[in-house]
PDB file of C-alpha atoms and ligand atoms in Angstrom:
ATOM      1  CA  UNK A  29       0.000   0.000   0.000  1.00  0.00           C
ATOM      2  CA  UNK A  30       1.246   3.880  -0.883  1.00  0.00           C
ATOM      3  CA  UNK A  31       1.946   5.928   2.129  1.00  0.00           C
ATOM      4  CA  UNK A  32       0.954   9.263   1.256  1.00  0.00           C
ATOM      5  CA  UNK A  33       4.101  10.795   1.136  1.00  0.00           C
ATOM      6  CA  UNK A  34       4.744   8.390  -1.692  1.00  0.00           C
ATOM      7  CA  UNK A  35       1.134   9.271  -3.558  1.00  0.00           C
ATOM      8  CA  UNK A  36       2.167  13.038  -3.167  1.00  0.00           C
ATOM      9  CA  UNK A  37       5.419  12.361  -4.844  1.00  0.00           C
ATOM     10  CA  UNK A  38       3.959  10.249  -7.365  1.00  0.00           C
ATOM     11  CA  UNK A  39       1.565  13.055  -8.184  1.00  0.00           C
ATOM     12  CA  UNK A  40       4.278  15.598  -8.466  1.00  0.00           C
ATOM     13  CA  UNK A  41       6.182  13.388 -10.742  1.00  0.00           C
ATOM     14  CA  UNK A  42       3.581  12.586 -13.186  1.00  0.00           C
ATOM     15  CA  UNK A  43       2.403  16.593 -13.189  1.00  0.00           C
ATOM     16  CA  UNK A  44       5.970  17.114 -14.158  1.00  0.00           C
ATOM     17  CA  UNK A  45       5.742  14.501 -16.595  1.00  0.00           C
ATOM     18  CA  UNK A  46       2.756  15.714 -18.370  1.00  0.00           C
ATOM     19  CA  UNK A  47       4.029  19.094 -18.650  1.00  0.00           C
ATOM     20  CA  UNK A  48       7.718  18.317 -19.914  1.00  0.00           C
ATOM     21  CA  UNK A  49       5.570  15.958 -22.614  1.00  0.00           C
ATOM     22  CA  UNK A  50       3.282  18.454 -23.483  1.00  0.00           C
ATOM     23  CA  UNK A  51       5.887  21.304 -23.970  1.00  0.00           C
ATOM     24  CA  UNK A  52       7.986  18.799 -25.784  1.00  0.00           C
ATOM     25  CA  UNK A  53       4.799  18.389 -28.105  1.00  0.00           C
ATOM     26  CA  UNK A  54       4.368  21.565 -28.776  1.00  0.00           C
ATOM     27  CA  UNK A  55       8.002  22.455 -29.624  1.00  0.00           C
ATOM     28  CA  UNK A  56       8.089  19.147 -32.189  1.00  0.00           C
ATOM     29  CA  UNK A  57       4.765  20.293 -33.585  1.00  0.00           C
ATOM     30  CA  UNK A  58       5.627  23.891 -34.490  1.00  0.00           C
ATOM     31  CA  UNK A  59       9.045  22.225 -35.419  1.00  0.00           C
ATOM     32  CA  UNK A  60       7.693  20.351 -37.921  1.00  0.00           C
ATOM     33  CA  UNK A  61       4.748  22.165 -39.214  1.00  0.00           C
ATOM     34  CA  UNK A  62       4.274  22.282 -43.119  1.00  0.00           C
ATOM     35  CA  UNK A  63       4.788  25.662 -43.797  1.00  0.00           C
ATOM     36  CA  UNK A  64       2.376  28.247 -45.540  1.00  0.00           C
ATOM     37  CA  UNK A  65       3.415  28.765 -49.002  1.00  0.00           C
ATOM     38  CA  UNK A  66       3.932  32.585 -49.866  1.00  0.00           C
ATOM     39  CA  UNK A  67       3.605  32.351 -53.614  1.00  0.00           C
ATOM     40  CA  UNK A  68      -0.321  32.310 -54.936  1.00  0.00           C
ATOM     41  CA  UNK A  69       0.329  29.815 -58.404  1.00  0.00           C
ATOM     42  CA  UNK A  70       0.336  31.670 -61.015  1.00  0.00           C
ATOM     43  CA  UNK A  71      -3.104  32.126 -63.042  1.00  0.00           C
ATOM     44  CA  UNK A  72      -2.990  30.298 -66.564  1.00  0.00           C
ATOM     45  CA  UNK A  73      -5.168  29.601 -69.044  1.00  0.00           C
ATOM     46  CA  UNK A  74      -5.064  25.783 -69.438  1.00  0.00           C
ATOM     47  CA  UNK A  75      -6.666  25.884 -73.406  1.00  0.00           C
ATOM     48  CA  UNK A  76      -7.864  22.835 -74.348  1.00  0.00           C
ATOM     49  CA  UNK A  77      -7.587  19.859 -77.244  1.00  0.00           C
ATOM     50  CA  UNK A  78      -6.482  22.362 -80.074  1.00  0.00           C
ATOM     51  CA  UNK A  79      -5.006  24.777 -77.991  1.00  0.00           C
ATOM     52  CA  UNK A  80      -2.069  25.155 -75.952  1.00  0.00           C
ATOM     53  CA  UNK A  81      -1.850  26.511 -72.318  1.00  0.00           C
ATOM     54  CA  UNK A  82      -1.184  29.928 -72.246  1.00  0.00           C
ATOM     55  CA  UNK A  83       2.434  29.515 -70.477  1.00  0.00           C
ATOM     56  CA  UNK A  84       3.225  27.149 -73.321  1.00  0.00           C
ATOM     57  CA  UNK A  85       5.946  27.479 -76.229  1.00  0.00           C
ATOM     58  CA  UNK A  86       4.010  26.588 -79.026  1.00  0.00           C
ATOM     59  CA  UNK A  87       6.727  24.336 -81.226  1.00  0.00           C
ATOM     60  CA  UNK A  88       3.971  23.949 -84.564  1.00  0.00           C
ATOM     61  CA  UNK A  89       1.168  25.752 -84.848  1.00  0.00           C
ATOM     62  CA  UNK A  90       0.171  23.809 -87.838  1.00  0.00           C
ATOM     63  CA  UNK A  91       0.924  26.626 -90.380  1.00  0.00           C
ATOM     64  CA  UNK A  92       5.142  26.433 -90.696  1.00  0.00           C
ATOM     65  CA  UNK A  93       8.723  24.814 -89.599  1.00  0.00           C
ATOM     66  CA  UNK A  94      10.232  28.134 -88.473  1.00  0.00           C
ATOM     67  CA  UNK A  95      11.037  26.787 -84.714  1.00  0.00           C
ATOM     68  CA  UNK A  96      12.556  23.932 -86.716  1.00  0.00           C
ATOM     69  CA  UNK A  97      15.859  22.827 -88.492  1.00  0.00           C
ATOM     70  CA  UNK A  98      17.790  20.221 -89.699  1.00  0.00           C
ATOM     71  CA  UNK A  99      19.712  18.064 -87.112  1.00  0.00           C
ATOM     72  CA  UNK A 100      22.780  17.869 -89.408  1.00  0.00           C
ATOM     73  CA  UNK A 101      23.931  21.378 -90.076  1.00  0.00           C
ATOM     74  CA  UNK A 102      20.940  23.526 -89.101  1.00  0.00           C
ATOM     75  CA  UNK A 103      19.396  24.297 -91.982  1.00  0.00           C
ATOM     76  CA  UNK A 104      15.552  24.911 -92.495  1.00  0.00           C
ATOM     77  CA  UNK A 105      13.257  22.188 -92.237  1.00  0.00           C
ATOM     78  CA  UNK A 106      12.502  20.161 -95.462  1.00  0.00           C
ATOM     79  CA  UNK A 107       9.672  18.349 -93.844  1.00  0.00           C
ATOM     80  CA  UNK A 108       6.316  19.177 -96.129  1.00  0.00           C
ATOM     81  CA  UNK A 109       3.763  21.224 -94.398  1.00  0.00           C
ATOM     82  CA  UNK A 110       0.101  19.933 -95.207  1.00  0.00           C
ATOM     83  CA  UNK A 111      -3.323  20.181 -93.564  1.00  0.00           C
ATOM     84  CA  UNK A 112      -2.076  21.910 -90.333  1.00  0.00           C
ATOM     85  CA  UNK A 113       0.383  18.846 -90.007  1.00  0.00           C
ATOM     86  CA  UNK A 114       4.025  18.736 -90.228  1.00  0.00           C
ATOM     87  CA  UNK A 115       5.007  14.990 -92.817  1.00  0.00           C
ATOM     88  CA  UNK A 116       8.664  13.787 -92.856  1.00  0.00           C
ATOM     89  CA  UNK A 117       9.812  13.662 -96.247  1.00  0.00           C
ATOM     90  CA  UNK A 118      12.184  10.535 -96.409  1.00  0.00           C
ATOM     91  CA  UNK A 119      15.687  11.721 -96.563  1.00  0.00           C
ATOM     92  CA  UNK A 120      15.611  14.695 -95.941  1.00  0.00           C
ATOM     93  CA  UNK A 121      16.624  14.067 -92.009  1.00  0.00           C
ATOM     94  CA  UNK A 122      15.904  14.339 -88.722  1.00  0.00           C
ATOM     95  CA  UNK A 123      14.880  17.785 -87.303  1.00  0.00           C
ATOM     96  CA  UNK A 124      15.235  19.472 -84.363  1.00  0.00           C
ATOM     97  CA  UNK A 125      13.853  22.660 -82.206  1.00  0.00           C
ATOM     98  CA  UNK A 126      15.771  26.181 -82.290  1.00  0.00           C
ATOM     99  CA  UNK A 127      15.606  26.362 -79.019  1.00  0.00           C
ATOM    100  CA  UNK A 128      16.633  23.948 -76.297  1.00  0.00           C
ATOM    101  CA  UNK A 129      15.337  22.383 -73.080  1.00  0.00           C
ATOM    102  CA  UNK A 130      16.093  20.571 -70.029  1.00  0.00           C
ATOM    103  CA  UNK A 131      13.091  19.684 -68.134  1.00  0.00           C
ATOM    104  CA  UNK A 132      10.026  19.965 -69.870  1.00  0.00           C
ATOM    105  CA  UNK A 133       6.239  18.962 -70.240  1.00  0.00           C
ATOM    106  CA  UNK A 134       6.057  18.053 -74.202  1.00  0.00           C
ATOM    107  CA  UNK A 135       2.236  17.333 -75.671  1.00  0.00           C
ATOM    108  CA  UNK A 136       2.565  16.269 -79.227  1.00  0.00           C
ATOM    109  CA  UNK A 137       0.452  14.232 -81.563  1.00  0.00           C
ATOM    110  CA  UNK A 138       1.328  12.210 -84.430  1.00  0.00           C
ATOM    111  CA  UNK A 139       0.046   9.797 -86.634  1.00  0.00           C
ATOM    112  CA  UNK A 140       1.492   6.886 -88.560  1.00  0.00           C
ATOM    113  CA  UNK A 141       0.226   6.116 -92.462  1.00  0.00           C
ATOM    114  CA  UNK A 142      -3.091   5.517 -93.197  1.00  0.00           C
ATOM    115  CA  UNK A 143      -1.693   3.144 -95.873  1.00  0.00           C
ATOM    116  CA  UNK A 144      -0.175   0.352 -94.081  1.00  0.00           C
ATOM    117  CA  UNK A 145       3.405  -0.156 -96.061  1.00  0.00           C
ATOM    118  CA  UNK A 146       6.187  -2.095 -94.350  1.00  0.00           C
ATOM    119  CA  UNK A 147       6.316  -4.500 -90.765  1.00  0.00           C
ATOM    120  CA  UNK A 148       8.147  -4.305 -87.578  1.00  0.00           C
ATOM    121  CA  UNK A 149      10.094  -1.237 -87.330  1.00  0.00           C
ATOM    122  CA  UNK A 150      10.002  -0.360 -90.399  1.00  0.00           C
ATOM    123  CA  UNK A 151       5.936   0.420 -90.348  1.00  0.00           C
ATOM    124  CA  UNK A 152       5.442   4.302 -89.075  1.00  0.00           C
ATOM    125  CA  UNK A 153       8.743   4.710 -87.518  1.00  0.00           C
ATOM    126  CA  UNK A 154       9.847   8.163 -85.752  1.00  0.00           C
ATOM    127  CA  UNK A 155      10.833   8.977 -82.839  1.00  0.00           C
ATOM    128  CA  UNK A 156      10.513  12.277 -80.510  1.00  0.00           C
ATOM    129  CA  UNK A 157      13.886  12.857 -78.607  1.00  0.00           C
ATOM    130  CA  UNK A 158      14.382  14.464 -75.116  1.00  0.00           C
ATOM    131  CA  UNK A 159      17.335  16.882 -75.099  1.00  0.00           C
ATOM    132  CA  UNK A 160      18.184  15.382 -78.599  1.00  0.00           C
ATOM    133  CA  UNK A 161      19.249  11.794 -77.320  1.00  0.00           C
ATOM    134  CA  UNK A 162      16.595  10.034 -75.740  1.00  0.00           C
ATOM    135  CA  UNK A 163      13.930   8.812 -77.732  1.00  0.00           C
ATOM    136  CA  UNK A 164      10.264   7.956 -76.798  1.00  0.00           C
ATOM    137  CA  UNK A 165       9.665   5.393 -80.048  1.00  0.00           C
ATOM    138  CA  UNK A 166       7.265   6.729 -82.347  1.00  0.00           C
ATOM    139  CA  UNK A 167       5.267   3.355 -84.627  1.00  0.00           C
ATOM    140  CA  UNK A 168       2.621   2.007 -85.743  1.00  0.00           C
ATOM    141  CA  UNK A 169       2.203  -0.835 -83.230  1.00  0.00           C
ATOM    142  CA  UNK A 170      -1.220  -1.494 -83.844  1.00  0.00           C
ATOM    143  CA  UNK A 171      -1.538  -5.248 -84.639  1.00  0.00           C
ATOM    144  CA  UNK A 172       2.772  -4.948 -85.802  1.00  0.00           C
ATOM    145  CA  UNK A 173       4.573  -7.295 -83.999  1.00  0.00           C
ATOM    146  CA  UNK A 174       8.126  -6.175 -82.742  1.00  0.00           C
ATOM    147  CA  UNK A 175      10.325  -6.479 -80.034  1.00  0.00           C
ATOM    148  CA  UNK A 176       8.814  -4.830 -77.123  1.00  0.00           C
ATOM    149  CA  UNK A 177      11.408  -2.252 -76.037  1.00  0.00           C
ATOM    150  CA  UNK A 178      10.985  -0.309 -79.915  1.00  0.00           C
ATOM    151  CA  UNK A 179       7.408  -0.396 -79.777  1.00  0.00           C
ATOM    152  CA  UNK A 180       5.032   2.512 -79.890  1.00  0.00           C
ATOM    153  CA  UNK A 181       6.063   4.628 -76.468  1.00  0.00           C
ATOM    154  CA  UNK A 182       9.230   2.800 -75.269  1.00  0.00           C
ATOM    155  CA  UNK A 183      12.157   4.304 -74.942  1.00  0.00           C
ATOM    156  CA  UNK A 184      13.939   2.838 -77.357  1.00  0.00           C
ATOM    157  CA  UNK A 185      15.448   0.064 -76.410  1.00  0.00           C
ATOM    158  CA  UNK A 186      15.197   0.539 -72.461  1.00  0.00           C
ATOM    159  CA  UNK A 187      12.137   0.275 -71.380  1.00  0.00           C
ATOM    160  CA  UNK A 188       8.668  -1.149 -73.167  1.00  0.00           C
ATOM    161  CA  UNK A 189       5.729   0.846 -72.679  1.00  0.00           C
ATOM    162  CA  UNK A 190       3.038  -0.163 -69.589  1.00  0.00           C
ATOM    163  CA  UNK A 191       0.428  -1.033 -72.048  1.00  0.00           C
ATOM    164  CA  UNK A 192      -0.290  -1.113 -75.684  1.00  0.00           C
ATOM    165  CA  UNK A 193      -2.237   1.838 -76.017  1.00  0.00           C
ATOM    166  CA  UNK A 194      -2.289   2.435 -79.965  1.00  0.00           C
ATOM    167  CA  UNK A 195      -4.980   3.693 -81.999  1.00  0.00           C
ATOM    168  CA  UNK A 196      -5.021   2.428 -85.975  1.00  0.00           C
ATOM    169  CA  UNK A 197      -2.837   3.412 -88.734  1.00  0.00           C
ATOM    170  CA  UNK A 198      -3.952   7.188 -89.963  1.00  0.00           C
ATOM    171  CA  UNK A 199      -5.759   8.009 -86.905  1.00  0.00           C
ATOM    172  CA  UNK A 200      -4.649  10.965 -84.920  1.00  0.00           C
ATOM    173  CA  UNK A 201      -2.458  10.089 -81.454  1.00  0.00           C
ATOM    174  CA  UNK A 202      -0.751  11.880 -78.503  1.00  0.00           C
ATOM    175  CA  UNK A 203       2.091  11.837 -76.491  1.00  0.00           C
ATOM    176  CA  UNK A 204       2.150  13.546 -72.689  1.00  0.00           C
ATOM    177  CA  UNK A 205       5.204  13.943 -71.655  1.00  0.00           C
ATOM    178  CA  UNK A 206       6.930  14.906 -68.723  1.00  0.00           C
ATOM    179  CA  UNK A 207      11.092  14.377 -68.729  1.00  0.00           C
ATOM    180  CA  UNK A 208      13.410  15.537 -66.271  1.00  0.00           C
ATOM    181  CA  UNK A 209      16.799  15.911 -67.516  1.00  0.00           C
ATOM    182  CA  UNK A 210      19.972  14.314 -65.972  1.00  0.00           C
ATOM    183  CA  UNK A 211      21.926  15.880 -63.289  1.00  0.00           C
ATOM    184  CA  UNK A 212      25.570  16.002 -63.912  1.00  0.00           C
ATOM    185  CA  UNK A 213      28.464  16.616 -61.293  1.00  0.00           C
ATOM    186  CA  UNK A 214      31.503  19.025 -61.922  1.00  0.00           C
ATOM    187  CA  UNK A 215      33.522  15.460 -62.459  1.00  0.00           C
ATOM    188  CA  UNK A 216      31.156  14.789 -65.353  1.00  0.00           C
ATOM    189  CA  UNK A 217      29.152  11.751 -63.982  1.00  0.00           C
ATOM    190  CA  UNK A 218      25.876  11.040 -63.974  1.00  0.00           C
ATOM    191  CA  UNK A 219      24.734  12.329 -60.390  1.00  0.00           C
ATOM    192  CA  UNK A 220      20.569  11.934 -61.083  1.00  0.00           C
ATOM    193  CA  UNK A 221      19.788  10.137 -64.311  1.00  0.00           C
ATOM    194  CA  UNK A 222      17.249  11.611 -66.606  1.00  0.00           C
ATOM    195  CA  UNK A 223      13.570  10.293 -66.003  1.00  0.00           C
ATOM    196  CA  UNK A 224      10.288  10.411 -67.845  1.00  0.00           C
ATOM    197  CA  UNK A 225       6.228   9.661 -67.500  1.00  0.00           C
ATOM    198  CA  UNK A 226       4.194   9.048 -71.245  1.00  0.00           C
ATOM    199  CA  UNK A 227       0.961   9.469 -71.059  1.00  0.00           C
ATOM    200  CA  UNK A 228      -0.010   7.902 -74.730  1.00  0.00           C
ATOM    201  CA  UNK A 229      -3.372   8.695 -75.935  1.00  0.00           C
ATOM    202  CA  UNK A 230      -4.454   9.657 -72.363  1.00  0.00           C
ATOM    203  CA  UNK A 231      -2.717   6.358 -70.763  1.00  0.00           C
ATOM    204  CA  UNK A 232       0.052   6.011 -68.225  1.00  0.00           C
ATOM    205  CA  UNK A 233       2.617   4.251 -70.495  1.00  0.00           C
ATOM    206  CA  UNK A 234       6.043   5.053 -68.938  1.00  0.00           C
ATOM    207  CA  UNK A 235       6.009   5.988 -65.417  1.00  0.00           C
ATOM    208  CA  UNK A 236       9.047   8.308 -64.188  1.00  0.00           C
ATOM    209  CA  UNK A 237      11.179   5.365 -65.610  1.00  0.00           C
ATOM    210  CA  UNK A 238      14.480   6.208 -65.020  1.00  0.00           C
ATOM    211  CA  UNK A 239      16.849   6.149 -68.233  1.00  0.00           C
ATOM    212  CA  UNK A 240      19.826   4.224 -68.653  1.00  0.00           C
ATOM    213  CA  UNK A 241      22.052   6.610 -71.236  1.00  0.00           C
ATOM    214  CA  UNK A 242      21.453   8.203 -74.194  1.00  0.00           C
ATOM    215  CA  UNK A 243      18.983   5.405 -76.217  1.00  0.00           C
ATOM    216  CA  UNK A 244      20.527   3.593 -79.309  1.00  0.00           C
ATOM    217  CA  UNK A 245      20.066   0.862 -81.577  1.00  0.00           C
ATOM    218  CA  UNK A 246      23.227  -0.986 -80.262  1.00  0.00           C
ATOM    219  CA  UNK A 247      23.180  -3.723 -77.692  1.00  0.00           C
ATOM    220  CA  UNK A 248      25.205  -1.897 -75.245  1.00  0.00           C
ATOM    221  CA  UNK A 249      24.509  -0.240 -71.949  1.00  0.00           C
ATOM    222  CA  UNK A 250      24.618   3.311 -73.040  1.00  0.00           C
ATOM    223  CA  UNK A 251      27.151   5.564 -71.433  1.00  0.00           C
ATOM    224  CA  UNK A 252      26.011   8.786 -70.038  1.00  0.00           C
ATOM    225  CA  UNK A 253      28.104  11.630 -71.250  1.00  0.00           C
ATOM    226  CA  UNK A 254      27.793  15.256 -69.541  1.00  0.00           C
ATOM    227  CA  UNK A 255      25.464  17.811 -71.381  1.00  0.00           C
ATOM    228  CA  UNK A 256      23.528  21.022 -71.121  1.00  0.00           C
ATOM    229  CA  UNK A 257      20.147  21.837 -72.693  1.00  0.00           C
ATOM    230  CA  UNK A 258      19.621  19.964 -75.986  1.00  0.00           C
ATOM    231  CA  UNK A 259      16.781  20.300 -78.643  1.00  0.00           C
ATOM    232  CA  UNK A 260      13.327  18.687 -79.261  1.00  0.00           C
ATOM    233  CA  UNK A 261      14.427  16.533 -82.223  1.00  0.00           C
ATOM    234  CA  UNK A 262      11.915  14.186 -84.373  1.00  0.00           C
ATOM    235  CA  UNK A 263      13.136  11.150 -86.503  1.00  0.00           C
ATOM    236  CA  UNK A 264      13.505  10.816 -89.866  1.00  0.00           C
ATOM    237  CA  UNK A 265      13.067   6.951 -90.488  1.00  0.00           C
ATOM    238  CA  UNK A 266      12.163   6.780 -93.971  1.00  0.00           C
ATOM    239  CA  UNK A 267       8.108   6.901 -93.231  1.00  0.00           C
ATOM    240  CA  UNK A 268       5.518   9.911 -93.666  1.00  0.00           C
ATOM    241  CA  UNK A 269       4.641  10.111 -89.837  1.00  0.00           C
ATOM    242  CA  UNK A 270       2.808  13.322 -89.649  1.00  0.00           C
ATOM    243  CA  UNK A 271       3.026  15.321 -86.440  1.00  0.00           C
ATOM    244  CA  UNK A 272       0.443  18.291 -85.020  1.00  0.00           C
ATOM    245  CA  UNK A 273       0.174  20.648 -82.352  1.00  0.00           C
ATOM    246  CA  UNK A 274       2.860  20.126 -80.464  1.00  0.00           C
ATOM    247  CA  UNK A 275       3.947  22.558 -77.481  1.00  0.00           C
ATOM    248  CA  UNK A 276       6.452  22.601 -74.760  1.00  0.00           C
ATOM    249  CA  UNK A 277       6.183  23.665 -70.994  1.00  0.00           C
ATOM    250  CA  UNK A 278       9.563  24.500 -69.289  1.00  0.00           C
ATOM    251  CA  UNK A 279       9.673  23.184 -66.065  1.00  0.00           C
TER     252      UNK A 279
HETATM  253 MG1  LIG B 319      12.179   5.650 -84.024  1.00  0.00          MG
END
């Protein structure tokens, strides 16, 4: 049984208690509060399926290729202009944005030939390229068989896409994307590698997969290799893809 001394002392120690507890509560909690943001976000004007955000860099508008060159040697675009689309014109080469990017939300659409010429990857075959080296595959991979890492919305040859999410040959598609570039230290290596999230025709296909290197055809585990901002380029693999409305969000 307590003598009362002892219940008094028991008292004064568990009073004490509370109170170190509860001031210790209070100091963790206003420790460790999420603080108020000070900066409203900024009012925008989202636009909708034929129009771009108003914070957007519109990249084609539908009308010309003057945000566009040639990959080899900058000269203008020789891609043919027709219907509000841009068409590759076989040969003429890849192209690429004036002006460059790190991280970026890209929308673009595309669509491969109505006329289905060719198999595997050589059916609709182009390619949109992050910072000019990594490539979400553009293809026709509705009912075309191919190894799963070059069809429609992999990047190339690293990672396949979630789903198959493909409409048919002719019809009108779209890529969201959202890339974050790689993050290089003073030595030159690789200190955050580039990552990336696809949304193709509304559908999570890649999600913030992290890429291995620059992508290439070539077996080999591609080497990272220090670099700054880069261009928006788009493939020329021998096949009239046709690309629309495509617009850029600096991130
Ligand atoms: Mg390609």
């Amino acid at each position: 049984m307590l003598t009362r001394t002892t219940s008094v002392r028991f008292a004064l120690f568990a009073s004490f208690a509370i109170a170190v507890s509860s001031v210790a509560a209070w100091s963790y909690g206003a420790a460790f509060q999420i603080p108020e943001p000070k900066t409203e976000p900024k009012i925008i004007d989202p636009g909708d399926a034929s129009r771009a955000p108003s914070d957007a860099i519109v990249l084609f508008d539908g009308k010309d290729l003057s945000n566009w060159v040639t990959v080899n040697g900058g000269a203008p675009a020789k891609w043919d202009v027709k219907d509000g689309a841009m068409v590759v014109v076989r040969g003429t080469g890849a192209i690429r944005t004036k002006q460059e990017f790190d991280d970026v939300q890209l929308h673009i659409e595309w669509a491969t030939p109505a006329e289905v010429v060719g198999e595997g990857q050589g059916r609709g075959n182009s390619g949109v390229f992050l910072q000019g080296k990594y490539e979400v595959q553009v293809l026709d991979s509705y009912n075309n068989k191919t190894y799963f890492h070059g069809q429609a919305g992999s990047v190339y040859k690293q990672y396949p896409p979630l789903v198959n999410a493909s409409r048919k040959p002719g019809e009108w598609q779209t890529y969201d994307i959202i890339y974050h570039a790689p993050i290089f230290g003073d030595d030159g290596r690789v200190k955050k590698k580039a990552t990336i999230t696809v949304l193709h025709n509304g559908v999570l296909i890649q999600d913030h997969s992290e890429i291995f290197g620059p992508t290439t055809h070539e077996p080999v585990f591609p080497a990272y290799v220090k670099h700054g901002k880069g261009p928006i380029v788009l493939q020329d693999h021998g096949n009239p893809v046709r690309f629309r409305n495509i617009w850029v969000r600096q991130l």
